[in-house]
Amino acid sequence: MTDEKKDRVTVEINNRTYTIVGDEESSSHVRLVASLVDQKMKEIQGTNRHLDTANLAVLTALNTMNDYLKLKEDYATLLGSMKRKEDK
Protein backbone atom coordinates (compact mmCIF):
# COMPACT_ATOMS: atom_id res chain seq x y z
CA MET A 1 0.00 0.00 0.00
CA THR A 2 1.30 3.48 -0.81
CA ASP A 3 1.87 6.25 1.69
CA GLU A 4 0.04 8.79 -0.47
CA LYS A 5 -2.99 10.38 1.14
CA LYS A 6 -6.23 9.40 -0.58
CA ASP A 7 -9.15 11.77 -0.92
CA ARG A 8 -12.83 10.83 -1.17
CA VAL A 9 -14.90 12.94 -3.54
CA THR A 10 -18.66 12.63 -3.77
CA VAL A 11 -20.13 13.43 -7.19
CA GLU A 12 -23.51 13.12 -8.83
CA ILE A 13 -23.86 11.63 -12.30
CA ASN A 14 -27.26 11.04 -13.88
CA ASN A 15 -29.02 11.64 -10.54
CA ARG A 16 -26.92 9.01 -8.74
CA THR A 17 -24.30 9.70 -6.10
CA TYR A 18 -20.83 8.16 -6.40
CA THR A 19 -17.86 8.34 -4.06
CA ILE A 20 -14.56 8.39 -5.93
CA VAL A 21 -11.29 7.70 -4.11
CA GLY A 22 -8.13 9.25 -5.52
CA ASP A 23 -5.04 11.29 -4.84
CA GLU A 24 -5.52 14.32 -2.65
CA GLU A 25 -4.70 16.77 -5.47
CA SER A 26 -7.20 15.25 -7.88
CA SER A 27 -10.50 16.21 -6.24
CA SER A 28 -11.15 19.18 -8.52
CA HIS A 29 -10.21 17.08 -11.55
CA VAL A 30 -12.58 14.29 -10.46
CA ARG A 31 -15.39 16.82 -10.06
CA LEU A 32 -14.70 18.21 -13.53
CA VAL A 33 -14.67 14.75 -15.13
CA ALA A 34 -17.89 13.78 -13.33
CA SER A 35 -19.54 17.00 -14.46
CA LEU A 36 -18.55 16.36 -18.08
CA VAL A 37 -19.85 12.78 -17.91
CA ASP A 38 -23.12 14.03 -16.42
CA GLN A 39 -23.45 16.65 -19.16
CA LYS A 40 -22.80 14.09 -21.91
CA MET A 41 -25.35 11.69 -20.40
CA LYS A 42 -27.97 14.45 -20.24
CA GLU A 43 -27.21 15.41 -23.85
CA ILE A 44 -27.67 11.84 -25.07
CA GLN A 45 -30.71 11.24 -22.89
CA GLY A 46 -32.29 14.41 -24.27
CA THR A 47 -32.43 12.87 -27.74
CA ASN A 48 -33.10 9.28 -26.59
CA ARG A 49 -35.60 9.43 -23.73
CA HIS A 50 -36.35 5.69 -23.97
CA LEU A 51 -32.83 4.60 -22.93
CA ASP A 52 -32.36 2.74 -19.66
CA THR A 53 -29.37 3.59 -17.48
CA ALA A 54 -27.15 0.77 -18.80
CA ASN A 55 -27.71 1.67 -22.45
CA LEU A 56 -27.30 5.37 -21.67
CA ALA A 57 -23.96 4.62 -19.97
CA VAL A 58 -22.75 2.54 -22.94
CA LEU A 59 -23.74 5.23 -25.45
CA THR A 60 -22.04 7.85 -23.30
CA ALA A 61 -18.86 5.75 -23.20
CA LEU A 62 -18.98 5.22 -26.98
CA ASN A 63 -19.52 8.92 -27.69
CA THR A 64 -16.78 9.93 -25.27
CA MET A 65 -14.29 7.45 -26.72
CA ASN A 66 -15.17 8.63 -30.23
CA ASP A 67 -14.46 12.23 -29.20
CA TYR A 68 -11.19 11.13 -27.59
CA LEU A 69 -10.02 9.25 -30.69
CA LYS A 70 -10.84 12.23 -32.93
CA LEU A 71 -8.79 14.51 -30.68
CA LYS A 72 -5.94 12.00 -30.60
CA GLU A 73 -5.92 11.85 -34.42
CA ASP A 74 -6.00 15.65 -34.65
CA TYR A 75 -3.09 15.84 -32.21
CA ALA A 76 -1.05 13.33 -34.23
CA THR A 77 -1.77 15.30 -37.40
CA LEU A 78 -0.70 18.53 -35.72
CA LEU A 79 2.53 16.94 -34.44
CA GLY A 80 3.25 15.61 -37.94
CA SER A 81 2.68 19.05 -39.41
CA MET A 82 5.00 20.66 -36.87
CA LYS A 83 7.68 18.04 -37.53
CA ARG A 84 7.51 18.65 -41.29
CA LYS A 85 7.95 22.39 -40.69
CA GLU A 86 10.98 21.73 -38.47
CA ASP A 87 12.55 19.47 -41.12
CA LYS A 88 12.42 22.22 -43.77
Backbone as JSON, one array per atom type, in Angstrom:
{
  "sequence": "MTDEKKDRVTVEINNRTYTIVGDEESSSHVRLVASLVDQKMKEIQGTNRHLDTANLAVLTALNTMNDYLKLKEDYATLLGSMKRKEDK",
  "N": [[0.84, -1.19, 0.0], [0.48, 2.27, -0.72], [1.99, 5.3, 0.6], [0.74, 7.61, 0.0], [-1.69, 10.13, 0.53], [-5.12, 9.55, 0.35], [-8.06, 10.83, -1.14], [-11.52, 11.3, -0.72], [-14.12, 11.88, -2.91], [-17.3, 13.05, -3.45], [-19.63, 12.76, -5.98], [-22.21, 13.6, -8.35], [-23.81, 11.86, -10.85], [-25.96, 11.58, -13.47], [-28.18, 11.71, -11.74], [-27.42, 10.02, -9.67], [-25.46, 9.23, -6.84], [-21.99, 9.05, -6.38], [-19.03, 7.91, -4.82], [-15.77, 8.72, -5.19], [-12.48, 7.61, -4.94], [-9.29, 8.95, -4.7], [-6.08, 10.47, -5.45], [-5.03, 13.12, -3.3], [-4.7, 15.63, -4.54], [-6.36, 15.48, -6.72], [-9.08, 16.04, -6.51], [-10.54, 18.26, -7.56], [-10.21, 17.77, -10.26], [-11.52, 15.29, -10.53], [-14.12, 16.09, -9.95], [-14.58, 17.77, -12.14], [-14.38, 15.93, -14.3], [-16.52, 14.21, -13.65], [-18.63, 16.01, -13.88], [-18.53, 16.57, -16.63], [-19.12, 14.02, -17.67], [-21.71, 13.72, -16.68], [-22.97, 15.84, -18.05], [-22.7, 14.93, -20.72], [-24.2, 12.59, -20.59], [-26.75, 13.65, -20.08], [-27.12, 15.1, -22.42], [-27.23, 13.04, -24.37], [-29.38, 11.57, -23.38], [-31.37, 13.43, -23.71], [-32.01, 13.29, -26.4], [-32.72, 10.69, -26.66], [-34.92, 9.54, -25.02], [-35.97, 7.08, -24.26], [-33.99, 5.38, -23.37], [-32.55, 3.05, -21.08], [-30.65, 3.09, -17.99], [-28.28, 1.55, -18.24], [-27.91, 1.27, -21.06], [-27.75, 3.98, -21.7], [-25.38, 4.63, -20.36], [-23.53, 3.07, -21.82], [-23.77, 4.2, -24.4], [-22.9, 6.77, -23.79], [-20.24, 6.22, -23.07], [-19.31, 5.26, -25.55], [-19.66, 7.54, -27.21], [-17.97, 9.34, -25.88], [-15.47, 8.07, -26.11], [-15.23, 8.1, -28.87], [-15.02, 10.87, -29.32], [-12.59, 11.28, -27.97], [-10.8, 9.72, -29.55], [-10.93, 11.11, -31.98], [-9.79, 13.57, -31.2], [-7.24, 12.66, -30.52], [-6.3, 11.78, -33.01], [-6.32, 14.24, -34.36], [-4.37, 15.56, -32.86], [-2.1, 13.98, -33.44], [-1.9, 14.53, -36.17], [-1.36, 17.27, -36.08], [1.12, 17.24, -34.71], [2.64, 15.9, -36.65], [2.54, 17.78, -38.71], [3.92, 19.9, -37.52], [6.43, 18.72, -37.23], [7.17, 18.34, -39.89], [7.47, 21.0, -40.66], [9.64, 21.72, -39.07], [11.62, 20.15, -40.21], [12.16, 21.38, -42.59]],
  "CA": [[0.0, 0.0, 0.0], [1.3, 3.48, -0.81], [1.87, 6.25, 1.69], [0.04, 8.79, -0.47], [-2.99, 10.38, 1.14], [-6.23, 9.4, -0.58], [-9.15, 11.77, -0.92], [-12.83, 10.83, -1.17], [-14.9, 12.94, -3.54], [-18.66, 12.63, -3.77], [-20.13, 13.43, -7.19], [-23.51, 13.12, -8.83], [-23.86, 11.63, -12.3], [-27.26, 11.04, -13.88], [-29.02, 11.64, -10.54], [-26.92, 9.01, -8.74], [-24.3, 9.7, -6.1], [-20.83, 8.16, -6.4], [-17.86, 8.34, -4.06], [-14.56, 8.39, -5.93], [-11.29, 7.7, -4.11], [-8.13, 9.25, -5.52], [-5.04, 11.29, -4.84], [-5.52, 14.32, -2.65], [-4.7, 16.77, -5.47], [-7.2, 15.25, -7.88], [-10.5, 16.21, -6.24], [-11.15, 19.18, -8.52], [-10.21, 17.08, -11.55], [-12.58, 14.29, -10.46], [-15.39, 16.82, -10.06], [-14.7, 18.21, -13.53], [-14.67, 14.75, -15.13], [-17.89, 13.78, -13.33], [-19.54, 17.0, -14.46], [-18.55, 16.36, -18.08], [-19.85, 12.78, -17.91], [-23.12, 14.03, -16.42], [-23.45, 16.65, -19.16], [-22.8, 14.09, -21.91], [-25.35, 11.69, -20.4], [-27.97, 14.45, -20.24], [-27.21, 15.41, -23.85], [-27.67, 11.84, -25.07], [-30.71, 11.24, -22.89], [-32.29, 14.41, -24.27], [-32.43, 12.87, -27.74], [-33.1, 9.28, -26.59], [-35.6, 9.43, -23.73], [-36.35, 5.69, -23.97], [-32.83, 4.6, -22.93], [-32.36, 2.74, -19.66], [-29.37, 3.59, -17.48], [-27.15, 0.77, -18.8], [-27.71, 1.67, -22.45], [-27.3, 5.37, -21.67], [-23.96, 4.62, -19.97], [-22.75, 2.54, -22.94], [-23.74, 5.23, -25.45], [-22.04, 7.85, -23.3], [-18.86, 5.75, -23.2], [-18.98, 5.22, -26.98], [-19.52, 8.92, -27.69], [-16.78, 9.93, -25.27], [-14.29, 7.45, -26.72], [-15.17, 8.63, -30.23], [-14.46, 12.23, -29.2], [-11.19, 11.13, -27.59], [-10.02, 9.25, -30.69], [-10.84, 12.23, -32.93], [-8.79, 14.51, -30.68], [-5.94, 12.0, -30.6], [-5.92, 11.85, -34.42], [-6.0, 15.65, -34.65], [-3.09, 15.84, -32.21], [-1.05, 13.33, -34.23], [-1.77, 15.3, -37.4], [-0.7, 18.53, -35.72], [2.53, 16.94, -34.44], [3.25, 15.61, -37.94], [2.68, 19.05, -39.41], [5.0, 20.66, -36.87], [7.68, 18.04, -37.53], [7.51, 18.65, -41.29], [7.95, 22.39, -40.69], [10.98, 21.73, -38.47], [12.55, 19.47, -41.12], [12.42, 22.22, -43.77]],
  "C": [[0.88, 1.25, 0.0], [1.04, 4.39, 0.38], [1.11, 7.51, 1.29], [-1.33, 8.9, 0.21], [-4.07, 10.28, 0.06], [-7.35, 10.34, -0.16], [-10.43, 11.15, -1.45], [-13.61, 12.03, -1.7], [-16.26, 12.38, -3.88], [-19.16, 13.46, -4.95], [-21.5, 12.86, -7.54], [-23.46, 13.04, -10.35], [-25.2, 10.97, -12.59], [-28.14, 10.74, -12.65], [-28.65, 10.5, -9.59], [-25.65, 9.54, -8.1], [-23.22, 8.62, -6.11], [-19.74, 8.76, -5.52], [-16.63, 7.81, -4.77], [-13.37, 8.59, -4.99], [-10.09, 7.92, -5.01], [-7.1, 10.04, -4.74], [-5.63, 12.59, -4.35], [-5.66, 15.49, -3.63], [-5.75, 16.64, -6.57], [-8.67, 15.55, -7.67], [-11.18, 17.16, -7.22], [-11.22, 18.55, -9.91], [-11.33, 16.04, -11.59], [-13.94, 14.96, -10.61], [-15.63, 17.3, -11.49], [-15.08, 17.05, -14.44], [-16.11, 14.29, -14.9], [-18.91, 14.73, -13.94], [-19.65, 16.82, -15.98], [-19.3, 15.08, -18.45], [-21.35, 13.02, -17.73], [-23.72, 14.84, -17.56], [-23.65, 15.81, -20.42], [-23.99, 13.14, -21.79], [-26.67, 12.44, -20.6], [-28.19, 14.79, -21.71], [-27.77, 14.22, -24.63], [-29.09, 11.47, -24.66], [-31.76, 12.19, -23.45], [-32.8, 14.03, -25.64], [-32.89, 11.42, -27.78], [-33.77, 9.0, -25.25], [-35.91, 8.0, -23.31], [-35.2, 4.85, -23.39], [-32.87, 4.3, -21.43], [-30.95, 3.16, -19.27], [-28.18, 2.86, -18.1], [-26.87, 1.18, -20.24], [-27.25, 3.11, -22.57], [-25.81, 5.43, -21.33], [-23.09, 4.11, -21.11], [-22.67, 3.57, -24.06], [-22.86, 6.41, -25.04], [-20.57, 7.46, -23.43], [-18.44, 5.74, -24.67], [-18.77, 6.62, -27.55], [-18.26, 9.57, -27.15], [-15.51, 9.37, -25.89], [-14.13, 7.93, -28.18], [-14.57, 10.03, -30.23], [-12.97, 12.17, -28.88], [-10.33, 10.71, -28.79], [-9.87, 10.33, -31.76], [-9.78, 13.23, -32.48], [-7.38, 13.93, -30.77], [-5.42, 12.03, -32.05], [-5.53, 13.27, -34.81], [-4.65, 16.03, -34.06], [-1.93, 15.23, -33.0], [-0.82, 14.07, -35.54], [-1.02, 16.61, -37.15], [0.79, 18.3, -35.45], [3.28, 16.65, -35.74], [3.5, 16.87, -38.73], [3.83, 19.88, -38.83], [6.35, 20.03, -37.19], [8.13, 18.35, -38.96], [8.05, 20.07, -41.41], [9.35, 22.5, -40.13], [12.02, 21.15, -39.42], [12.89, 20.33, -42.33], [13.58, 23.15, -43.54]]
}
